[in-house]
Structures are given as structure tokens and as C-alpha cells.
Amino acid sequence: MFRNNYDNDSVTFSPQGRIFQVEYASEAVKQGSVVVGIVSKTHAILVVLKRNAEELSSYQKKIIAIDEHLGIALAGLASDARVLSNFMRSQCSASRLTFGRAIPLSRIVSSISGRAQSNTQNYGRRPYGVGLLIVGVDDSGPHLFEFQPSGMTQEMIACAIGARSQMARTYLERNVERFANCSREELVKHGLQALKESLTQDKELAIENTSVGIVGIGNSLKGSKIEVFKLYDGIEVKQWIDLVSDKSNISEAVESMEVDS
Amino acid sequence: MNHFPQAWGRPRDDIYGPYDGSFLHDSRPNQHTTTPIVTGTSVIAIKFKDGVVIAADNLASYGSLARFTNVKRLRKFAETSVIGFGGDISDMQYLDRALNNLEIKHAYDSSGHSLNAKNLHTYLAKKFYQRRSKLDPLWNHVLVAGLDDEDKPFLASADLYGTTFSSPSLATGFGAHLAQPLLRKLVPDEEAATKLSLESAINAVKESLKVLYYRDARSMDKYSIAVITKDGIELKENEKLENQSWAFAEKIRGYGTQVN
């Protein structure tokens, strides 16, 4: 009786002008675990919460390095992100081959948004079920972009997508003024703090479930133009997790109280 | 429906008479550029401390006929680079159009990402190599002058084979034989180029153009010259060679024994 007749494919507008299939695709993004991105004047970072299917399984990778100057974090269908990341990689290497330069961020972002958009206007296709945060550095500095299955892309100062990301966004909005002048470490700390906001009660940040991706403007003293995009995983993220964990703060407090000599 | 796909969707023979399919079969093979027709001669360029000077005359020859005397063979690209074209003029015009399209495409980025001379040279070299690999070359030898990604003077060559090289001074065609030795006296190496002044670079280029006009039968005394620095491009397209030396010719009589 009250069946929705307008959500069978992505080429049908509803009487209100909506495309339900695209909206359903956006729901897939909300199912994915949370990813956070922040950009400062010198760096752009990704911080992600990885999930495992069960106790015995590995944690699903959420950050993909695309090129020296660029990486992405995904929320949603990982296989769609693989398709998009392969496409981005080929775009990057095409730019390096034909022009001998790293592709500008805005260019590669608009190329994937074009691809996603065309999937929403041809019969027999489906929208991508994945949202991306894209960080990178080009001639005009570090950038953070958000990508949605609808083909919408926006440049952001800070952004969080995925399940329960609203909490993280609230944190980011409260601190938005601070990010521009943050150092690399401060930026990661803010990212982890935002991530923590969106954790469920029984979860904690640990080296198994947290990944960090960093790219930045290079230290010209060393002669390198950029700090190449690097994914920090496992034990490498311990340094930052310890910085923001409640336990360390408590134990410090406890230690300082219990010292008697 | 019959078993001859060529006839499907075509007017029926029994009503309209036999179909004339002659246009479907080209009796001749594909014709690619096997030889240049209207040609430009040398392009010469030299690096100096703040940038690059590049020049080429305004002549397009039709064989030995000096057919077109007002052809501009230096082209600005994206306000930061100049390309000098030697070789076939129609292929130059094709490349000019391709580069215009490229420039427009890249200008859509509002964030000011434009291609520098180095990027442009890479692109042109790939284009040349792609075409010669299809046995359909673009019959040109070009010099790309401008600034690289570190704002340093950039000068490199690309030709119809996709061969590329770079040097503090470069010249195409006849200029490689006549102008290059003169320019090399000024800039034997990269270090010398970082010390060369604009004035002596321009003088050297003008002198070389003059020598080319003396000795190259496909050259002309009207020329274009461009100076590329961080501040932009200064392109002059209607220059004329000055201070030629012909007075000595009056004293020459015969080819040996004739005295008067």
C-alpha cells in the first residue's frame, strides 16, 4: 500500500526531487566506522577507528596511501573504496608521466566526484557506497576534502564521517579555531580526541584499532619539498594513543600522589 | 534479412538499384606527414642568471621559396613559458591549438595550479614520442623556455622523435651548427649561465641571429625575441636585424685571378 515506488534505481527522481538510491548509498557511509581528518597550515592528518569482524579476525584497513603527496580514509563499502583508490592511483601516475608533477588535490577530487556523479545518472549503475576523506599536499599547501557517494565534494578544515561521527564533529567544531596553527603532533592529538568522543561506552583506543595517516609540507632545511604521506599502524601509534588515554593521566596523578620518600 | 551485414539497414537493391559502396573502400593507404611542407628554420635560446632568452625569425618557407614572412614562431604558454617552434608550420599550428586547449583545461582550477615550463616540456616530449610511435610524427623541433618548479631558469628541447635534452644554451636546425658554438662561448656550463647578465644574453642571441641570417638560406632578418623571468614574459614579435656588415663585399672581385 505505502510502498516507495521511487527508490528502485538511481535514475528516478521522487516527486520531491530526491534520488533515494543515492540517499541509501549515504546510509552505507554511516554504517562504516568513524574516520576523522584535520588540516593545519603545515599538515593534513587522518585518524581512523578500525573494526574487526570478530575476536579472532584482523582489523579492516581504513587508510589507503594513493601517492607520495596524497592519501585517503574510507567509511562504508571497502571494495568501492578500492575501486576509487585504484582510479586515483592511475590518475596520479598519469599526471606524473605526462606532466612530471604531482596532481593537484582539487583536480583529483573533482575527477572522482565526476565518476561518482555519473553513477547516479545512468540506468543499470549504482552509486558508490563509500565516503572518503582525502588529505594531501600540493603547491597551494595541505588540503582536506570530503567525498560523498552523491558525488558531492567539499574542502574542509576538519571533518568526521562514519558511525557516530556526529560526536567527533561536535568536538571538531568546538576546536576549529585552533587547528590552523597546530603542530603535527597537536593535530594528531586533536584527531584522536575527536575519535574518542565518538567511541561507544565499552570501546577504547588501542594500537590494534587505531591508524593515523600524515602528510605535510616538507622541512626545506632537509631539502625535501613535502613530508611524504605515511600510514602509522600498530605499535607506531602507541606514542599518540598514550598522549590522549585517560589511564595515563590517572596513573600520572596517582603516581604523583603516592610517592612518599 | 539476408546473410550480408553490409546490406542491413540500407536501401533495398530491388527498389532503389544497387547500393554504391565505393566510398566505403579507400583505395589509397593512410597518408601521414612523411615530409614537412611549410617550414620554419632555427630557434635559439640561452639561459641567464634570472631567466631565459629565446628567439626565432618570422619566416615560413615553402621549400626554397620564402613564402610567408610574418609567421610568429614563439608562443606564450600560461604566462610563464615560451615555446619556440622549428619545423613544419601546420604541425606547429596543431600543437598551438592543443596547447591552448590544455591551458584552458588547467585554468578551470581556480586555485592557481598552472603548468610550469618543465611540466610543459614533459608533456610535449610525450606527445612527440606518442606520435612518432604511431609512425605519424609531428615534424617539429621545439625549445621550451621558462621557469621550473623551483622558479629557476629552465630550457629544454624536444623533437619529432621524442628525443629530449637540456643545456644552458640550445638551438634547433641550422642554429645547432652556427649559433650554438657562439652561445657556448658565453655559457660553457650551467654555472656560467647563473652569472650571465640579461644584456649579454640578448646581445649573444641577436649576434647569433645575424650569423644565421648571413649563412642560412632559409632565414630572414625579421625576428621575434622573448625574455622570460620571474616577473613575466617580455615578447617582441617585430624586431629587425641591425648593424650588418657588407661593406667588405665591394672589394671582392672574381674568384681568384681577376684583378678588376
Short mmCIF file of C-alpha atoms in Angstrom, two decimals:
data_model
loop_
_atom_site.label_atom_id
_atom_site.label_comp_id
_atom_site.label_asym_id
_atom_site.label_seq_id
_atom_site.Cartn_x
_atom_site.Cartn_y
_atom_site.Cartn_z
CA MET A 1 0.00 0.00 0.00
CA PHE A 2 2.57 2.55 1.09
CA ARG A 3 5.40 1.13 -0.96
CA ASN A 4 8.03 3.62 -2.13
CA ASN A 5 7.90 3.49 -5.91
CA TYR A 6 10.78 5.88 -6.39
CA ASP A 7 13.71 4.02 -4.91
CA ASN A 8 14.23 1.20 -7.38
CA ASP A 9 17.14 2.75 -9.24
CA SER A 10 19.35 5.81 -9.22
CA VAL A 11 17.79 7.33 -12.35
CA THR A 12 14.38 8.01 -10.80
CA PHE A 13 13.52 11.26 -9.10
CA SER A 14 10.88 11.16 -6.39
CA PRO A 15 8.05 13.73 -6.63
CA GLN A 16 10.01 15.77 -4.10
CA GLY A 17 13.08 15.75 -6.33
CA ARG A 18 15.06 13.24 -4.29
CA ILE A 19 17.06 10.29 -5.55
CA PHE A 20 16.50 7.61 -2.94
CA GLN A 21 19.19 5.24 -4.17
CA VAL A 22 21.76 7.96 -3.56
CA GLU A 23 20.38 8.54 -0.10
CA TYR A 24 20.56 4.82 0.64
CA ALA A 25 24.17 4.85 -0.50
CA SER A 26 24.85 7.61 2.00
CA GLU A 27 23.43 5.30 4.68
CA ALA A 28 26.21 2.84 3.86
CA VAL A 29 28.70 5.52 4.82
CA LYS A 30 27.01 5.90 8.19
CA GLN A 31 27.40 2.15 8.80
CA GLY A 32 31.19 2.38 8.46
CA SER A 33 33.37 3.08 11.47
CA VAL A 34 34.39 6.64 12.11
CA VAL A 35 37.23 8.45 10.34
CA VAL A 36 38.50 11.91 11.22
CA GLY A 37 40.56 14.35 9.18
CA ILE A 38 42.05 17.71 10.15
CA VAL A 39 44.21 20.17 8.29
CA SER A 40 46.57 22.84 9.61
CA LYS A 41 48.80 25.31 7.82
CA THR A 42 51.54 22.70 7.55
CA HIS A 43 49.95 19.26 7.81
CA ALA A 44 46.89 17.25 6.95
CA ILE A 45 46.08 14.18 9.02
CA LEU A 46 43.72 11.25 9.06
CA VAL A 47 42.78 9.39 12.21
CA VAL A 48 40.61 6.30 11.96
CA LEU A 49 38.96 3.71 14.12
CA LYS A 50 39.30 0.22 12.65
CA ARG A 51 36.81 -2.58 13.28
CA ASN A 52 37.24 -6.32 13.41
CA ALA A 53 34.50 -8.76 12.50
CA GLU A 54 35.24 -10.99 15.45
CA GLU A 55 37.78 -11.52 18.18
CA LEU A 56 39.91 -13.80 16.02
CA SER A 57 39.97 -11.67 12.90
CA SER A 58 42.12 -8.80 11.77
CA TYR A 59 41.02 -5.18 11.77
CA GLN A 60 39.80 -3.81 8.43
CA LYS A 61 42.19 -1.27 6.90
CA LYS A 62 40.71 2.20 6.61
CA ILE A 63 43.55 4.32 5.25
CA ILE A 64 44.95 3.92 1.75
CA ALA A 65 48.06 5.70 0.53
CA ILE A 66 47.47 6.91 -3.03
CA ASP A 67 50.64 8.75 -3.93
CA GLU A 68 53.58 10.40 -2.20
CA HIS A 69 51.56 13.53 -1.59
CA LEU A 70 48.13 12.09 -1.01
CA GLY A 71 46.13 9.53 0.97
CA ILE A 72 42.52 8.65 1.76
CA ALA A 73 40.46 7.26 4.62
CA LEU A 74 37.21 5.44 3.94
CA ALA A 75 33.91 4.82 5.63
CA GLY A 76 31.48 2.40 4.00
CA LEU A 77 31.98 -0.30 1.39
CA ALA A 78 35.67 -1.08 1.35
CA SER A 79 35.51 -2.62 -2.12
CA ASP A 80 34.11 0.59 -3.57
CA ALA A 81 36.94 2.46 -1.92
CA ARG A 82 39.37 0.08 -3.58
CA VAL A 83 37.88 0.86 -6.98
CA LEU A 84 38.13 4.58 -6.34
CA SER A 85 41.62 4.37 -4.89
CA ASN A 86 42.86 2.37 -7.88
CA PHE A 87 41.40 5.03 -10.14
CA MET A 88 43.05 7.78 -8.10
CA ARG A 89 46.37 6.00 -8.26
CA SER A 90 46.19 5.76 -12.03
CA GLN A 91 45.29 9.44 -12.23
CA CYS A 92 48.29 10.29 -10.07
CA SER A 93 50.69 8.26 -12.14
CA ALA A 94 49.19 9.66 -15.35
CA SER A 95 49.94 13.15 -14.10
CA ARG A 96 53.47 12.18 -13.15
CA LEU A 97 54.05 10.56 -16.54
CA THR A 98 52.61 13.21 -18.82
CA PHE A 99 53.48 16.35 -16.91
CA GLY A 100 56.15 15.21 -14.50
CA ARG A 101 54.34 16.58 -11.50
CA ALA A 102 52.16 15.54 -8.57
CA ILE A 103 48.50 16.03 -9.41
CA PRO A 104 46.85 18.96 -7.58
CA LEU A 105 44.34 17.85 -4.92
CA SER A 106 41.38 19.76 -6.31
CA ARG A 107 41.93 18.09 -9.68
CA ILE A 108 41.90 14.50 -8.45
CA VAL A 109 39.00 15.20 -6.11
CA SER A 110 36.88 16.57 -8.92
CA SER A 111 37.81 13.58 -11.08
CA ILE A 112 36.42 11.09 -8.55
CA SER A 113 33.40 13.26 -7.89
CA GLY A 114 32.70 13.18 -11.61
CA ARG A 115 32.90 9.41 -11.61
CA ALA A 116 30.58 9.12 -8.63
CA GLN A 117 28.14 11.57 -10.15
CA SER A 118 27.92 9.69 -13.45
CA ASN A 119 26.93 6.59 -11.48
CA THR A 120 23.84 8.46 -10.32
CA GLN A 121 22.51 9.34 -13.76
CA ASN A 122 22.87 6.20 -15.87
CA TYR A 123 20.49 3.28 -15.76
CA GLY A 124 21.89 -0.03 -14.53
CA ARG A 125 24.57 1.53 -12.37
CA ARG A 126 24.65 2.12 -8.65
CA PRO A 127 26.16 4.90 -6.57
CA TYR A 128 29.37 4.17 -4.69
CA GLY A 129 28.60 3.12 -1.13
CA VAL A 130 31.58 4.80 0.39
CA GLY A 131 32.56 8.15 1.83
CA LEU A 132 36.15 9.32 1.71
CA LEU A 133 38.33 11.84 3.44
CA ILE A 134 41.18 12.86 1.17
CA VAL A 135 44.26 14.55 2.58
CA GLY A 136 47.27 15.75 0.67
CA VAL A 137 49.73 18.47 -0.10
CA ASP A 138 50.18 20.37 -3.33
CA ASP A 139 51.61 23.72 -4.50
CA SER A 140 48.91 25.57 -2.59
CA GLY A 141 49.60 23.76 0.69
CA PRO A 142 47.90 21.00 2.68
CA HIS A 143 44.27 20.15 1.98
CA LEU A 144 41.44 18.04 3.35
CA PHE A 145 38.48 17.07 1.18
CA GLU A 146 35.31 15.17 1.98
CA PHE A 147 33.76 12.93 -0.67
CA GLN A 148 30.19 11.58 -0.59
CA PRO A 149 28.56 8.88 -2.78
CA SER A 150 26.35 11.55 -4.35
CA GLY A 151 29.45 12.99 -5.98
CA MET A 152 29.49 15.89 -3.58
CA THR A 153 32.95 17.01 -2.56
CA GLN A 154 33.89 19.82 -0.21
CA GLU A 155 37.12 21.20 1.09
CA MET A 156 37.13 21.07 4.89
CA ILE A 157 39.15 22.37 7.81
CA ALA A 158 38.21 19.31 9.80
CA CYS A 159 35.75 16.53 9.14
CA ALA A 160 34.45 13.24 10.51
CA ILE A 161 32.35 10.66 8.69
CA GLY A 162 31.05 7.22 9.64
CA ALA A 163 29.08 5.75 12.50
CA ARG A 164 28.58 8.07 15.48
CA SER A 165 30.71 10.69 13.75
CA GLN A 166 28.41 13.46 14.97
CA MET A 167 30.14 13.40 18.38
CA ALA A 168 33.52 13.77 16.75
CA ARG A 169 32.23 16.62 14.59
CA THR A 170 30.97 18.41 17.67
CA TYR A 171 34.45 18.19 19.17
CA LEU A 172 35.98 19.48 15.94
CA GLU A 173 33.53 22.36 15.76
CA ARG A 174 34.39 23.37 19.33
CA ASN A 175 38.10 23.49 18.48
CA VAL A 176 38.02 24.66 14.88
CA GLU A 177 39.90 27.89 15.56
CA ARG A 178 42.90 26.07 16.97
CA PHE A 179 43.71 23.76 14.07
CA ALA A 180 45.33 26.21 11.65
CA ASN A 181 48.33 26.81 13.88
CA CYS A 182 48.66 23.31 15.30
CA SER A 183 51.89 21.38 15.05
CA ARG A 184 51.93 17.88 13.58
CA GLU A 185 51.67 16.20 17.00
CA GLU A 186 48.96 18.54 18.28
CA LEU A 187 46.93 17.85 15.17
CA VAL A 188 47.09 14.08 15.71
CA LYS A 189 46.17 14.62 19.35
CA HIS A 190 43.09 16.62 18.35
CA GLY A 191 42.22 13.90 15.85
CA LEU A 192 42.42 11.17 18.47
CA GLN A 193 40.46 13.26 20.93
CA ALA A 194 37.71 13.70 18.35
CA LEU A 195 37.80 9.99 17.65
CA LYS A 196 37.43 9.23 21.36
CA GLU A 197 34.30 11.36 21.54
CA SER A 198 32.58 9.03 19.12
CA LEU A 199 33.56 5.76 20.79
CA THR A 200 30.89 3.59 22.36
CA GLN A 201 30.96 3.08 26.08
CA ASP A 202 32.79 -0.25 26.05
CA LYS A 203 35.43 0.69 23.48
CA GLU A 204 38.82 2.31 23.84
CA LEU A 205 41.52 3.47 21.51
CA ALA A 206 44.24 0.83 21.25
CA ILE A 207 47.12 0.14 18.95
CA GLU A 208 45.08 -2.56 17.23
CA ASN A 209 42.12 -0.42 16.28
CA THR A 210 43.69 2.95 15.55
CA SER A 211 45.50 4.17 12.46
CA VAL A 212 46.96 7.56 11.67
CA GLY A 213 47.90 8.99 8.27
CA ILE A 214 50.04 12.10 7.99
CA VAL A 215 51.16 14.25 5.09
CA GLY A 216 52.71 17.69 5.32
CA ILE A 217 54.77 20.48 3.91
CA GLY A 218 58.41 19.43 3.94
CA ASN A 219 61.15 20.80 6.06
CA SER A 220 63.01 22.83 3.46
CA LEU A 221 66.20 22.63 5.53
CA LYS A 222 66.38 18.95 4.67
CA GLY A 223 65.74 19.80 1.04
CA SER A 224 62.55 17.76 0.79
CA LYS A 225 59.56 19.62 -0.57
CA ILE A 226 56.96 17.56 1.24
CA GLU A 227 56.62 15.21 4.15
CA VAL A 228 55.51 12.14 2.22
CA PHE A 229 52.15 10.61 3.16
CA LYS A 230 52.73 7.91 5.73
CA LEU A 231 50.35 5.48 7.34
CA TYR A 232 51.08 4.78 11.01
CA ASP A 233 49.72 1.47 12.21
CA GLY A 234 50.01 -0.84 15.19
CA ILE A 235 52.83 -0.08 17.59
CA GLU A 236 53.68 3.13 15.71
CA VAL A 237 50.53 4.81 17.00
CA LYS A 238 51.24 3.99 20.63
CA GLN A 239 53.06 7.29 21.15
CA TRP A 240 49.90 9.23 20.31
CA ILE A 241 47.39 6.94 22.00
CA ASP A 242 49.28 7.25 25.26
CA LEU A 243 49.04 11.03 24.96
CA VAL A 244 45.26 11.01 25.00
CA SER A 245 44.44 7.97 27.09
CA ASP A 246 42.62 8.53 30.39
CA LYS A 247 44.68 5.86 32.05
CA SER A 248 47.97 7.65 31.58
CA ASN A 249 46.53 10.83 33.03
CA ILE A 250 45.15 8.94 36.03
CA SER A 251 48.27 6.91 36.62
CA GLU A 252 50.35 10.06 36.47
CA ALA A 253 48.07 11.63 39.02
CA VAL A 254 48.11 8.55 41.17
CA GLU A 255 51.84 8.22 40.93
CA SER A 256 52.42 11.79 41.90
CA MET A 257 50.19 11.30 44.91
CA GLU A 258 51.55 8.01 46.07
CA VAL A 259 55.17 8.98 46.04
CA ASP A 260 56.43 9.13 49.57
CA SER A 261 60.05 9.01 50.40
CA MET B 1 17.14 -10.06 -43.83
CA ASN B 2 19.93 -11.88 -45.62
CA HIS B 3 23.39 -13.02 -44.66
CA PHE B 4 25.21 -9.90 -45.86
CA PRO B 5 25.60 -7.47 -42.99
CA GLN B 6 26.83 -4.72 -45.35
CA ALA B 7 23.32 -4.53 -46.76
CA TRP B 8 21.45 -4.38 -43.45
CA GLY B 9 19.74 -1.07 -42.86
CA ARG B 10 20.50 0.10 -46.40
CA PRO B 11 18.02 0.89 -49.19
CA ARG B 12 16.79 -2.27 -50.93
CA ASP B 13 18.57 -3.06 -54.18
CA ASP B 14 15.37 -4.32 -55.86
CA ILE B 15 13.68 -0.94 -55.31
CA TYR B 16 16.47 1.64 -55.36
CA GLY B 17 19.07 -0.08 -57.52
CA PRO B 18 22.41 -1.41 -56.37
CA TYR B 19 23.97 0.41 -53.42
CA ASP B 20 27.04 2.46 -54.24
CA GLY B 21 29.51 1.37 -51.61
CA SER B 22 32.54 2.83 -53.28
CA PHE B 23 33.00 5.45 -50.55
CA LEU B 24 33.46 2.66 -48.01
CA HIS B 25 36.67 1.48 -49.61
CA ASP B 26 39.56 3.87 -49.67
CA SER B 27 41.86 2.77 -52.47
CA ARG B 28 44.82 4.65 -51.03
CA PRO B 29 46.69 3.93 -47.82
CA ASN B 30 46.63 6.39 -44.92
CA GLN B 31 48.82 9.39 -45.52
CA HIS B 32 50.81 10.73 -42.62
CA THR B 33 53.27 13.57 -42.62
CA THR B 34 56.25 12.00 -44.37
CA THR B 35 57.97 15.27 -45.05
CA PRO B 36 57.44 18.83 -43.82
CA ILE B 37 55.97 21.30 -46.33
CA VAL B 38 55.92 24.84 -44.96
CA THR B 39 58.81 25.14 -42.56
CA GLY B 40 60.37 27.42 -40.01
CA THR B 41 64.12 27.39 -39.50
CA SER B 42 66.26 27.77 -36.37
CA VAL B 43 65.10 28.61 -32.86
CA ILE B 44 67.83 29.70 -30.46
CA ALA B 45 67.76 30.19 -26.71
CA ILE B 46 70.13 30.86 -23.84
CA LYS B 47 69.78 30.82 -20.06
CA PHE B 48 70.98 33.77 -17.99
CA LYS B 49 71.01 34.47 -14.27
CA ASP B 50 67.34 35.45 -13.91
CA GLY B 51 65.70 33.60 -16.77
CA VAL B 52 65.88 32.62 -20.42
CA VAL B 53 66.12 34.47 -23.72
CA ILE B 54 64.62 32.76 -26.77
CA ALA B 55 64.36 33.92 -30.39
CA ALA B 56 63.28 32.79 -33.86
CA ASP B 57 62.82 34.61 -37.15
CA ASN B 58 59.39 35.28 -38.65
CA LEU B 59 59.80 33.32 -41.87
CA ALA B 60 57.87 30.27 -43.04
CA SER B 61 59.48 28.81 -46.15
CA TYR B 62 57.79 26.72 -48.82
CA GLY B 63 60.80 24.75 -49.93
CA SER B 64 63.30 27.35 -51.08
CA LEU B 65 60.55 29.94 -51.57
CA ALA B 66 60.40 32.45 -48.72
CA ARG B 67 56.61 32.19 -48.81
CA PHE B 68 55.29 33.68 -45.54
CA THR B 69 57.26 36.49 -43.97
CA ASN B 70 55.11 37.24 -40.94
CA VAL B 71 54.80 33.93 -39.08
CA LYS B 72 55.23 34.13 -35.31
CA ARG B 73 57.07 31.02 -34.13
CA LEU B 74 57.33 31.90 -30.44
CA ARG B 75 54.28 31.10 -28.37
CA LYS B 76 53.48 32.08 -24.80
CA PHE B 77 52.03 29.43 -22.53
CA ALA B 78 50.26 30.18 -19.25
CA GLU B 79 52.12 33.46 -18.72
CA THR B 80 55.23 31.62 -17.57
CA SER B 81 56.69 29.75 -20.54
CA VAL B 82 57.59 30.33 -24.16
CA ILE B 83 57.82 27.61 -26.79
CA GLY B 84 59.87 28.17 -29.93
CA PHE B 85 58.83 26.06 -32.90
CA GLY B 86 61.13 24.86 -35.67
CA GLY B 87 59.98 22.59 -38.48
CA ASP B 88 56.57 22.12 -40.07
CA ILE B 89 54.23 25.08 -39.66
CA SER B 90 50.96 23.16 -39.92
CA ASP B 91 52.11 20.86 -37.13
CA MET B 92 53.11 23.96 -35.16
CA GLN B 93 49.58 25.28 -35.59
CA TYR B 94 48.15 21.92 -34.49
CA LEU B 95 50.32 21.93 -31.37
CA ASP B 96 49.40 25.54 -30.72
CA ARG B 97 45.75 24.58 -30.69
CA ALA B 98 46.39 21.53 -28.49
CA LEU B 99 48.33 23.65 -26.03
CA ASN B 100 45.59 26.27 -25.98
CA ASN B 101 43.08 23.59 -25.06
CA LEU B 102 45.42 22.29 -22.39
CA GLU B 103 45.83 25.76 -20.96
CA ILE B 104 42.08 26.31 -20.83
CA LYS B 105 41.56 22.94 -19.17
CA HIS B 106 44.09 23.75 -16.49
CA ALA B 107 42.73 27.26 -15.97
CA TYR B 108 39.46 25.75 -14.70
CA ASP B 109 41.28 25.14 -11.42
CA SER B 110 40.67 28.33 -9.54
CA SER B 111 43.43 27.58 -7.07
CA GLY B 112 46.11 28.70 -9.48
CA HIS B 113 47.69 25.40 -10.42
CA SER B 114 49.26 26.09 -13.75
CA LEU B 115 51.83 24.07 -15.62
CA ASN B 116 55.37 25.38 -15.47
CA ALA B 117 57.87 25.14 -18.31
CA LYS B 118 59.20 21.84 -17.03
CA ASN B 119 55.74 20.24 -16.95
CA LEU B 120 55.04 21.63 -20.39
CA HIS B 121 58.25 20.21 -21.79
CA THR B 122 57.46 16.77 -20.37
CA TYR B 123 54.02 16.93 -21.92
CA LEU B 124 55.32 17.97 -25.34
CA ALA B 125 58.01 15.30 -25.31
CA LYS B 126 55.40 12.61 -24.56
CA LYS B 127 53.19 13.96 -27.33
CA PHE B 128 56.06 13.83 -29.83
CA TYR B 129 57.04 10.33 -28.77
CA GLN B 130 53.47 9.09 -28.92
CA ARG B 131 53.04 10.40 -32.45
CA ARG B 132 56.32 9.08 -33.79
CA SER B 133 55.45 5.69 -32.25
CA LYS B 134 52.27 5.75 -34.33
CA LEU B 135 54.51 6.44 -37.36
CA ASP B 136 52.70 9.77 -37.68
CA PRO B 137 55.17 12.28 -36.30
CA LEU B 138 54.69 15.96 -35.58
CA TRP B 139 57.50 17.33 -37.73
CA ASN B 140 58.88 19.85 -35.28
CA HIS B 141 61.87 20.55 -33.11
CA VAL B 142 60.86 22.80 -30.25
CA LEU B 143 62.60 24.62 -27.43
CA VAL B 144 60.72 25.17 -24.19
CA ALA B 145 61.90 28.15 -22.16
CA GLY B 146 60.62 29.34 -18.81
CA LEU B 147 60.96 28.54 -15.15
CA ASP B 148 60.88 25.16 -13.41
CA ASP B 149 59.10 24.14 -10.20
CA GLU B 150 61.74 25.92 -8.12
CA ASP B 151 61.48 29.12 -10.16
CA LYS B 152 64.90 28.50 -11.67
CA PRO B 153 65.55 29.18 -15.37
CA PHE B 154 64.50 26.19 -17.46
CA LEU B 155 65.45 25.41 -21.05
CA ALA B 156 65.00 22.10 -22.85
CA SER B 157 64.45 20.71 -26.30
CA ALA B 158 62.05 18.12 -27.72
CA ASP B 159 61.87 16.91 -31.28
CA LEU B 160 59.80 14.82 -33.66
CA TYR B 161 61.34 11.58 -32.34
CA GLY B 162 60.55 12.41 -28.72
CA THR B 163 64.23 12.94 -28.01
CA THR B 164 64.83 15.42 -25.22
CA PHE B 165 67.84 17.17 -23.82
CA SER B 166 68.71 20.23 -21.85
CA SER B 167 71.63 22.62 -21.86
CA PRO B 168 72.44 26.22 -20.80
CA SER B 169 72.09 27.18 -24.46
CA LEU B 170 70.14 25.41 -27.20
CA ALA B 171 69.44 25.83 -30.88
CA THR B 172 67.41 23.85 -33.40
CA GLY B 173 68.11 23.13 -37.06
CA PHE B 174 70.80 25.24 -38.68
CA GLY B 175 71.26 27.12 -35.42
CA ALA B 176 72.66 23.98 -33.83
CA HIS B 177 75.63 24.32 -36.19
CA LEU B 178 76.05 28.10 -36.34
CA ALA B 179 74.52 29.66 -33.23
CA GLN B 180 75.29 27.03 -30.61
CA PRO B 181 79.11 27.45 -30.84
CA LEU B 182 78.71 31.20 -30.33
CA LEU B 183 76.34 30.83 -27.40
CA ARG B 184 78.55 28.19 -25.80
CA LYS B 185 81.40 30.67 -25.66
CA LEU B 186 79.27 32.60 -23.17
CA VAL B 187 77.76 29.70 -21.25
CA PRO B 188 80.04 26.67 -21.46
CA ASP B 189 78.31 25.21 -18.39
CA GLU B 190 75.39 25.71 -16.02
CA GLU B 191 77.49 27.72 -13.62
CA ALA B 192 78.35 30.27 -16.28
CA ALA B 193 74.64 30.67 -17.01
CA THR B 194 73.93 31.60 -13.40
CA LYS B 195 76.32 34.54 -13.79
CA LEU B 196 75.31 35.77 -17.23
CA SER B 197 73.56 39.15 -17.39
CA LEU B 198 70.37 39.78 -19.35
CA GLU B 199 72.12 42.29 -21.58
CA SER B 200 74.89 39.96 -22.71
CA ALA B 201 72.37 37.14 -23.21
CA ILE B 202 70.26 39.31 -25.51
CA ASN B 203 73.35 40.53 -27.37
CA ALA B 204 74.56 36.97 -27.89
CA VAL B 205 71.17 35.92 -29.24
CA LYS B 206 71.00 38.88 -31.61
CA GLU B 207 74.55 38.21 -32.84
CA SER B 208 73.67 34.57 -33.44
CA LEU B 209 70.55 35.53 -35.37
CA LYS B 210 72.69 37.78 -37.51
CA VAL B 211 75.17 34.99 -38.24
CA LEU B 212 72.25 32.75 -39.12
CA TYR B 213 70.87 35.37 -41.48
CA TYR B 214 74.26 35.61 -43.16
CA ARG B 215 74.66 31.88 -43.69
CA ASP B 216 71.25 30.14 -43.50
CA ALA B 217 69.48 30.39 -46.87
CA ARG B 218 66.08 29.74 -45.20
CA SER B 219 66.35 32.58 -42.68
CA MET B 220 65.14 36.16 -42.56
CA ASP B 221 66.10 39.43 -40.89
CA LYS B 222 62.73 39.94 -39.17
CA TYR B 223 62.50 38.04 -35.91
CA SER B 224 60.74 37.57 -32.56
CA ILE B 225 62.53 37.54 -29.25
CA ALA B 226 61.24 36.78 -25.76
CA VAL B 227 62.73 37.21 -22.30
CA ILE B 228 61.25 35.06 -19.55
CA THR B 229 61.93 35.94 -15.92
CA LYS B 230 60.07 35.63 -12.62
CA ASP B 231 58.38 38.93 -13.43
CA GLY B 232 56.78 37.53 -16.56
CA ILE B 233 57.37 37.36 -20.28
CA GLU B 234 58.54 40.18 -22.48
CA LEU B 235 57.81 39.15 -26.06
CA LYS B 236 58.71 41.36 -29.02
CA GLU B 237 57.50 39.99 -32.36
CA ASN B 238 58.52 42.55 -34.97
CA GLU B 239 62.26 43.07 -34.49
CA LYS B 240 64.71 43.68 -37.31
CA LEU B 241 68.38 42.74 -37.51
CA GLU B 242 70.73 45.71 -37.29
CA ASN B 243 74.38 46.50 -37.93
CA GLN B 244 75.05 44.05 -40.68
CA SER B 245 78.44 44.14 -42.25
CA TRP B 246 78.51 44.11 -46.05
CA ALA B 247 80.96 46.94 -46.87
CA PHE B 248 83.80 44.44 -47.38
CA ALA B 249 81.96 42.99 -50.37
CA GLU B 250 82.82 45.93 -52.63
CA LYS B 251 86.47 44.90 -52.64
CA ILE B 252 85.79 41.38 -53.79
CA ARG B 253 86.30 40.74 -57.48
CA GLY B 254 86.20 37.39 -59.27
CA TYR B 255 87.14 34.06 -57.72
CA GLY B 256 90.93 34.26 -57.85
CA THR B 257 92.85 35.76 -60.74
CA GLN B 258 90.56 38.59 -61.86
CA VAL B 259 92.03 41.93 -60.74
CA ASN B 260 89.36 44.42 -61.80
#
